[in-house]
Coordinates of N, CA, C and O in Angstrom, one line a residue:
M860 N -30.2 56.8 -57.6 CA -29.3 56.2 -58.6 C -28.1 55.6 -57.9 O -27.4 56.2 -57.2
Q861 N -27.9 54.3 -58.1 CA -26.8 53.6 -57.6 C -25.8 53.5 -58.7 O -26.1 53.0 -59.8
A862 N -24.6 54.0 -58.5 CA -23.6 54.0 -59.6 C -22.3 53.3 -59.0 O -21.9 53.5 -57.9
S863 N -21.6 52.6 -59.9 CA -20.3 52.1 -59.5 C -19.4 52.2 -60.7 O -19.9 52.4 -61.9
D864 N -18.2 51.9 -60.5 CA -17.2 52.0 -61.7 C -17.4 50.8 -62.6 O -17.0 50.9 -63.7
S865 N -18.2 49.8 -62.2 CA -18.3 48.6 -63.1 C -19.5 48.8 -64.0 O -19.7 48.0 -64.9
V866 N -20.3 49.8 -63.9 CA -21.5 50.1 -64.7 C -21.0 50.6 -66.0 O -20.3 51.6 -66.1
P867 N -21.3 50.0 -67.2 CA -20.9 50.5 -68.5 C -21.6 51.9 -68.7 O -22.8 52.0 -68.5
L868 N -20.9 52.8 -69.3 CA -21.4 54.1 -69.6 C -21.8 54.2 -71.1 O -21.1 53.6 -71.9
P869 N -22.8 54.9 -71.4 CA -23.2 55.1 -72.8 C -22.0 55.8 -73.5 O -21.2 56.5 -72.9
E870 N -21.9 55.6 -74.8 CA -20.8 56.1 -75.6 C -20.8 57.6 -75.6 O -19.7 58.2 -75.6
H871 N -21.9 58.3 -75.5 CA -21.9 59.8 -75.5 C -21.5 60.4 -74.2 O -21.3 61.6 -74.1
V872 N -21.3 59.6 -73.1 CA -20.9 60.1 -71.8 C -19.5 59.6 -71.6 O -19.2 58.5 -71.7
R873 N -18.6 60.6 -71.4 CA -17.2 60.2 -71.2 C -16.8 60.6 -69.8 O -17.3 61.5 -69.2
R874 N -15.8 59.8 -69.3 CA -15.3 60.1 -68.0 C -14.3 61.2 -68.2 O -13.3 61.1 -68.8
T875 N -14.6 62.3 -67.5 CA -13.8 63.5 -67.7 C -13.3 64.0 -66.3 O -14.1 64.4 -65.5
P876 N -11.9 63.9 -66.1 CA -11.5 64.4 -64.8 C -11.7 65.9 -64.8 O -11.3 66.6 -65.8
W877 N -12.2 66.5 -63.8 CA -12.4 67.9 -63.7 C -11.1 68.5 -63.2 O -10.5 68.2 -62.2
L878 N -10.6 69.4 -64.0 CA -9.3 70.1 -63.7 C -9.6 71.5 -63.3 O -9.8 72.4 -64.1
P879 N -9.5 71.7 -62.0 CA -9.8 73.1 -61.4 C -8.7 74.0 -61.7 O -7.5 73.6 -61.9
S880 N -9.0 75.3 -61.6 CA -7.9 76.3 -61.7 C -7.1 76.3 -60.4 O -7.6 75.7 -59.4
P881 N -5.9 76.9 -60.4 CA -5.1 76.8 -59.1 C -5.8 77.3 -57.9 O -5.7 76.7 -56.8
G882 N -6.6 78.4 -58.0 CA -7.3 78.9 -56.9 C -8.4 78.0 -56.4 O -8.6 77.8 -55.2
T883 N -9.1 77.4 -57.3 CA -10.1 76.4 -57.0 C -9.5 75.2 -56.3 O -10.0 74.6 -55.4
A884 N -8.3 74.7 -56.8 CA -7.7 73.6 -56.3 C -7.3 73.8 -54.8 O -7.5 72.9 -54.0
R885 N -6.9 75.0 -54.5 CA -6.6 75.3 -53.1 C -7.8 75.3 -52.2 O -7.8 74.8 -51.1
R886 N -8.9 75.8 -52.7 CA -10.2 75.8 -52.0 C -10.7 74.4 -51.8 O -11.2 74.0 -50.7
L887 N -10.5 73.5 -52.8 CA -10.9 72.1 -52.6 C -10.1 71.4 -51.6 O -10.6 70.7 -50.8
R888 N -8.8 71.6 -51.6 CA -7.9 71.0 -50.6 C -8.3 71.5 -49.2 O -8.3 70.7 -48.3
R889 N -8.6 72.8 -49.0 CA -9.0 73.3 -47.7 C -10.3 72.6 -47.2 O -10.5 72.5 -46.0
A890 N -11.1 72.3 -48.2 CA -12.4 71.7 -47.8 C -12.3 70.2 -47.6 O -13.3 69.5 -47.2
G891 N -11.1 69.6 -47.9 CA -10.9 68.2 -47.7 C -11.2 67.4 -48.9 O -11.2 66.1 -48.9
I892 N -11.4 68.0 -50.1 CA -11.7 67.3 -51.3 C -10.3 67.0 -52.0 O -9.6 68.0 -52.3
S893 N -10.0 65.8 -52.3 CA -8.8 65.4 -53.0 C -9.0 65.2 -54.5 O -8.0 65.5 -55.2
R894 N -10.1 64.7 -54.9 CA -10.3 64.4 -56.3 C -11.8 64.7 -56.7 O -12.7 64.4 -55.9
V895 N -12.0 65.1 -57.9 CA -13.4 65.3 -58.5 C -13.4 64.6 -59.8 O -12.5 65.0 -60.7
L896 N -14.3 63.6 -60.1 CA -14.4 63.0 -61.4 C -15.8 63.3 -61.9 O -16.8 63.0 -61.2
V897 N -15.9 63.8 -63.1 CA -17.2 64.2 -63.7 C -17.5 63.2 -64.8 O -16.7 63.0 -65.7
T898 N -18.7 62.6 -64.8 CA -19.2 61.8 -65.8 C -20.6 62.3 -66.2 O -21.5 61.9 -65.5
G899 N -20.7 63.1 -67.2 CA -22.0 63.7 -67.5 C -22.5 64.5 -66.3 O -21.9 65.4 -65.8
C900 N -23.7 64.1 -65.8 CA -24.3 64.8 -64.6 C -24.0 64.0 -63.3 O -24.5 64.4 -62.2
L901 N -23.1 63.0 -63.4 CA -22.7 62.3 -62.2 C -21.3 62.8 -61.8 O -20.4 62.9 -62.6
V902 N -21.2 63.1 -60.5 CA -19.9 63.6 -60.0 C -19.5 62.8 -58.9 O -20.3 62.5 -58.0
R903 N -18.2 62.3 -58.9 CA -17.7 61.5 -57.8 C -16.6 62.4 -57.1 O -15.7 62.8 -57.8
V904 N -16.8 62.7 -55.8 CA -15.9 63.5 -55.0 C -15.2 62.7 -54.0 O -15.9 61.9 -53.2
S905 N -13.9 62.7 -54.0 CA -13.2 62.0 -53.0 C -12.7 62.9 -51.9 O -12.1 63.9 -52.2
L906 N -13.0 62.6 -50.6 CA -12.6 63.4 -49.5 C -11.4 62.8 -48.8 O -11.2 61.5 -48.9
R907 N -10.6 63.6 -48.2 CA -9.3 63.1 -47.5 C -9.1 63.8 -46.2 O -9.5 64.9 -46.0
G908 N -8.6 63.0 -45.3 CA -8.1 63.6 -44.0 C -9.3 63.7 -43.0 O -10.2 62.9 -43.0
E909 N -9.2 64.7 -42.2 CA -10.2 64.9 -41.1 C -11.2 65.9 -41.6 O -10.8 67.0 -42.1
I910 N -12.5 65.6 -41.6 CA -13.6 66.5 -41.9 C -14.2 67.0 -40.6 O -15.1 66.3 -40.1
T911 N -13.8 68.1 -40.2 CA -14.2 68.6 -38.9 C -15.1 69.9 -39.1 O -15.4 70.3 -40.2
A912 N -15.6 70.5 -38.0 CA -16.4 71.7 -38.1 C -15.6 72.8 -38.9 O -16.2 73.6 -39.6
R913 N -14.3 72.8 -38.7 CA -13.5 73.8 -39.4 C -13.6 73.7 -40.9 O -13.6 74.7 -41.6
E914 N -13.7 72.5 -41.5 CA -13.8 72.3 -42.9 C -15.2 72.3 -43.4 O -15.5 72.4 -44.6
A915 N -16.2 72.2 -42.5 CA -17.6 72.0 -42.9 C -18.1 73.1 -43.8 O -18.8 72.8 -44.8
D916 N -17.9 74.3 -43.4 CA -18.5 75.4 -44.2 C -17.9 75.5 -45.6 O -18.6 75.6 -46.6
S917 N -16.6 75.2 -45.7 CA -15.9 75.2 -47.0 C -16.4 74.1 -47.8 O -16.6 74.2 -49.0
L918 N -16.5 72.9 -47.2 CA -17.0 71.7 -47.9 C -18.4 71.9 -48.4 O -18.7 71.6 -49.6
A919 N -19.2 72.5 -47.6 CA -20.6 72.8 -48.0 C -20.7 73.7 -49.2 O -21.5 73.5 -50.1
A920 N -19.9 74.7 -49.2 CA -19.8 75.7 -50.3 C -19.4 75.0 -51.6 O -20.0 75.2 -52.6
Q921 N -18.4 74.1 -51.5 CA -17.9 73.5 -52.7 C -18.9 72.5 -53.3 O -19.1 72.4 -54.5
L922 N -19.6 71.8 -52.4 CA -20.6 70.8 -52.9 C -21.8 71.6 -53.4 O -22.4 71.2 -54.4
R923 N -22.2 72.7 -52.8 CA -23.3 73.5 -53.3 C -22.9 74.0 -54.7 O -23.8 74.1 -55.6
D924 N -21.7 74.4 -54.9 CA -21.3 74.9 -56.2 C -21.4 73.8 -57.3 O -21.7 74.1 -58.4
L925 N -21.0 72.6 -56.9 CA -21.1 71.5 -57.8 C -22.6 71.3 -58.3 O -22.9 71.1 -59.5
V926 N -23.5 71.4 -57.3 CA -24.9 71.3 -57.7 C -25.4 72.4 -58.5 O -26.1 72.2 -59.5
Q927 N -25.0 73.6 -58.2 CA -25.3 74.8 -59.0 C -24.7 74.7 -60.4 O -25.3 75.3 -61.4
D928 N -23.6 74.0 -60.6 CA -23.0 73.9 -61.9 C -23.5 72.7 -62.7 O -23.0 72.4 -63.8
G929 N -24.6 72.1 -62.2 CA -25.2 71.0 -63.0 C -25.1 69.6 -62.5 O -25.7 68.7 -63.1
C930 N -24.4 69.4 -61.4 CA -24.3 68.0 -60.9 C -25.7 67.6 -60.4 O -26.4 68.3 -59.7
R931 N -26.1 66.4 -60.8 CA -27.5 65.9 -60.4 C -27.3 64.7 -59.6 O -28.2 64.3 -58.8
H932 N -26.2 64.0 -59.7 CA -26.0 62.7 -59.0 C -24.6 62.8 -58.4 O -23.6 62.9 -59.2
L933 N -24.5 62.7 -57.1 CA -23.2 62.9 -56.4 C -22.9 61.7 -55.6 O -23.7 61.2 -54.9
I934 N -21.7 61.2 -55.8 CA -21.1 60.1 -55.0 C -20.0 60.7 -54.2 O -19.0 61.3 -54.8
V935 N -20.0 60.6 -52.9 CA -19.0 61.1 -52.0 C -18.2 59.9 -51.5 O -18.7 59.0 -50.8
D936 N -16.9 59.8 -51.8 CA -16.0 58.7 -51.4 C -15.3 59.1 -50.1 O -14.5 60.1 -50.1
L937 N -15.6 58.4 -49.1 CA -14.9 58.7 -47.8 C -13.8 57.7 -47.4 O -13.4 57.7 -46.3
S938 N -13.3 57.0 -48.4 CA -12.3 55.9 -48.1 C -11.0 56.5 -47.6 O -10.3 55.8 -46.9
E939 N -10.7 57.7 -47.8 CA -9.5 58.3 -47.3 C -9.7 59.3 -46.1 O -8.8 60.0 -45.7
V940 N -10.9 59.3 -45.6 CA -11.3 60.1 -44.5 C -10.9 59.4 -43.2 O -11.3 58.3 -42.9
T941 N -10.1 60.1 -42.3 CA -9.7 59.5 -41.1 C -10.6 59.8 -39.9 O -10.6 59.1 -38.9
Y942 N -11.3 60.9 -40.0 CA -12.2 61.4 -39.0 C -13.3 62.2 -39.6 O -13.1 63.1 -40.4
L943 N -14.6 61.9 -39.3 CA -15.7 62.6 -39.8 C -16.5 63.1 -38.6 O -17.2 62.4 -37.9
A944 N -16.4 64.4 -38.3 CA -17.1 65.1 -37.2 C -18.6 65.2 -37.6 O -19.0 65.2 -38.8
R945 N -19.4 65.4 -36.6 CA -20.9 65.6 -36.7 C -21.1 66.8 -37.7 O -22.0 66.7 -38.6
E946 N -20.4 67.9 -37.5 CA -20.6 69.0 -38.4 C -20.2 68.8 -39.8 O -20.8 69.2 -40.8
G947 N -19.2 68.0 -40.0 CA -18.7 67.6 -41.3 C -19.7 66.7 -42.0 O -20.1 66.9 -43.2
A948 N -20.3 65.8 -41.3 CA -21.3 64.9 -41.8 C -22.6 65.6 -42.1 O -23.3 65.4 -43.0
G949 N -22.9 66.7 -41.3 CA -24.1 67.5 -41.4 C -24.1 68.2 -42.8 O -25.2 68.6 -43.2
V950 N -23.0 68.4 -43.4 CA -22.9 69.1 -44.7 C -23.7 68.3 -45.7 O -24.3 68.8 -46.6
F951 N -23.8 66.9 -45.5 CA -24.5 66.1 -46.5 C -26.0 66.4 -46.4 O -26.7 66.1 -47.4
F952 N -26.5 66.8 -45.3 CA -28.0 67.2 -45.2 C -28.3 68.3 -46.3 O -29.2 68.1 -47.0
G953 N -27.5 69.4 -46.2 CA -27.8 70.5 -47.1 C -27.6 70.1 -48.6 O -28.3 70.5 -49.5
T954 N -26.6 69.3 -48.8 CA -26.3 68.8 -50.2 C -27.4 67.9 -50.7 O -27.8 68.1 -51.8
L955 N -27.9 67.0 -49.8 CA -29.0 66.1 -50.2 C -30.2 66.9 -50.5 O -30.9 66.7 -51.5
R956 N -30.5 67.9 -49.7 CA -31.7 68.8 -49.9 C -31.6 69.5 -51.3 O -32.5 69.6 -52.0
A957 N -30.4 70.0 -51.6 CA -30.2 70.8 -52.8 C -30.3 69.8 -54.0 O -30.9 70.2 -55.1
L958 N -29.8 68.6 -53.9 CA -29.9 67.6 -55.0 C -31.3 67.2 -55.2 O -31.8 67.0 -56.3
R959 N -32.1 66.9 -54.1 CA -33.4 66.5 -54.2 C -34.3 67.5 -54.9 O -35.3 67.2 -55.6
A960 N -34.0 68.8 -54.6 CA -34.7 69.9 -55.2 C -34.6 69.9 -56.7 O -35.5 70.4 -57.4
V961 N -33.6 69.4 -57.3 CA -33.4 69.3 -58.7 C -33.5 67.9 -59.3 O -33.1 67.6 -60.4
G962 N -34.1 67.0 -58.5 CA -34.3 65.6 -58.9 C -33.1 64.8 -58.9 O -32.9 63.8 -59.6
G963 N -32.1 65.1 -58.0 CA -30.8 64.4 -58.0 C -30.7 63.5 -56.8 O -31.7 63.3 -56.0
T964 N -29.6 62.8 -56.7 CA -29.3 61.8 -55.6 C -28.0 62.0 -55.0 O -27.1 62.6 -55.6
L965 N -27.8 61.5 -53.8 CA -26.5 61.5 -53.1 C -26.3 60.1 -52.6 O -27.1 59.5 -52.0
A966 N -25.0 59.7 -52.7 CA -24.6 58.4 -52.1 C -23.2 58.6 -51.5 O -22.4 59.4 -52.0
V967 N -23.0 58.0 -50.4 CA -21.7 58.0 -49.7 C -21.1 56.6 -49.7 O -21.8 55.7 -49.3
R968 N -19.9 56.6 -50.1 CA -19.2 55.3 -50.2 C -17.9 55.3 -49.5 O -17.3 56.3 -49.3
G969 N -17.5 54.1 -49.1 CA -16.2 53.9 -48.5 C -16.0 54.4 -47.1 O -14.9 54.6 -46.6
A970 N -17.1 54.6 -46.3 CA -16.9 55.1 -45.0 C -16.4 54.0 -44.1 O -16.8 52.9 -44.1
C971 N -15.4 54.4 -43.3 CA -14.8 53.5 -42.3 C -15.9 53.3 -41.2 O -16.9 54.1 -41.1
P972 N -15.8 52.3 -40.3 CA -16.8 52.1 -39.3 C -17.1 53.3 -38.4 O -18.3 53.6 -38.1
R973 N -16.1 54.1 -38.1 CA -16.3 55.2 -37.2 C -17.1 56.3 -38.0 O -18.0 56.9 -37.4
S974 N -16.8 56.6 -39.2 CA -17.5 57.5 -40.0 C -18.9 57.1 -40.3 O -19.9 57.9 -40.3
A975 N -19.1 55.8 -40.6 CA -20.4 55.2 -40.8 C -21.3 55.4 -39.6 O -22.5 55.6 -39.7
A976 N -20.6 55.2 -38.4 CA -21.4 55.4 -37.1 C -21.9 56.8 -37.0 O -23.0 57.1 -36.5
T977 N -21.0 57.8 -37.3 CA -21.4 59.2 -37.3 C -22.6 59.4 -38.2 O -23.5 60.1 -37.8
L978 N -22.5 58.9 -39.4 CA -23.6 59.1 -40.4 C -24.9 58.5 -39.8 O -26.0 59.0 -39.9
H979 N -24.8 57.3 -39.3 CA -25.9 56.6 -38.7 C -26.6 57.3 -37.6 O -27.8 57.5 -37.5
C980 N -25.7 57.9 -36.7 CA -26.3 58.7 -35.5 C -27.0 59.9 -36.0 O -27.9 60.4 -35.3
L981 N -26.6 60.4 -37.1 CA -27.3 61.6 -37.7 C -28.5 61.3 -38.5 O -29.2 62.1 -39.1
G982 N -28.8 60.0 -38.6 CA -30.0 59.5 -39.4 C -29.6 59.4 -40.9 O -30.6 59.4 -41.7
M983 N -28.4 59.4 -41.3 CA -28.0 59.3 -42.7 C -27.3 58.0 -43.0 O -26.6 57.9 -44.0
G984 N -27.6 57.0 -42.2 CA -27.0 55.7 -42.5 C -27.3 55.1 -43.8 O -26.5 54.4 -44.4
R985 N -28.5 55.3 -44.3 CA -28.9 54.8 -45.6 C -28.1 55.3 -46.7 O -27.9 54.7 -47.8
L986 N -27.5 56.5 -46.6 CA -26.7 57.1 -47.6 C -25.4 56.3 -47.8 O -24.9 56.2 -48.9
A987 N -24.9 55.7 -46.7 CA -23.7 55.0 -46.7 C -23.8 53.5 -47.0 O -22.9 52.8 -47.0
E988 N -25.0 53.0 -47.3 CA -25.2 51.6 -47.5 C -24.9 51.2 -48.9 O -25.0 51.9 -49.8

C-alpha cells in the first residue's frame, strides 16, 4: 500500500493523532519517535535524531507494540533523522516481518541520502523508494 497525505480518505476513516500517556511518551522519545499519526489501520511514525544501536531495541519494541495493537500499514518518516545506524535500520526487518505476517505493509519516507544508503546496503532500499 502506497499512502500519501494527498490521498483522500473515506468519510468513515478519520485522522486521529495518537495521544500517548506520559509514560508512553517518554518511551517513544527514548526510541527516537517524535510523532505518531493514526488513520484507521494506517499508522505514520516520525522518527527524530540519531537512531543508533542504543535506541534500536526500544524502537523495535515500540513498533512491535503498534503492530500488536492493530496497525496493518506503517509509514516511517525519517525526514528528521540525522543518523541511521545499521542496527537502527535493522529494526525495520523485524517490523516488516511482523506486518507481513498479518497482511500489512511497511514504507519508509523522507530518508536523507546517508540513511537511504544504509537502508540500501541492508537490502531494504525498496522500502525507501
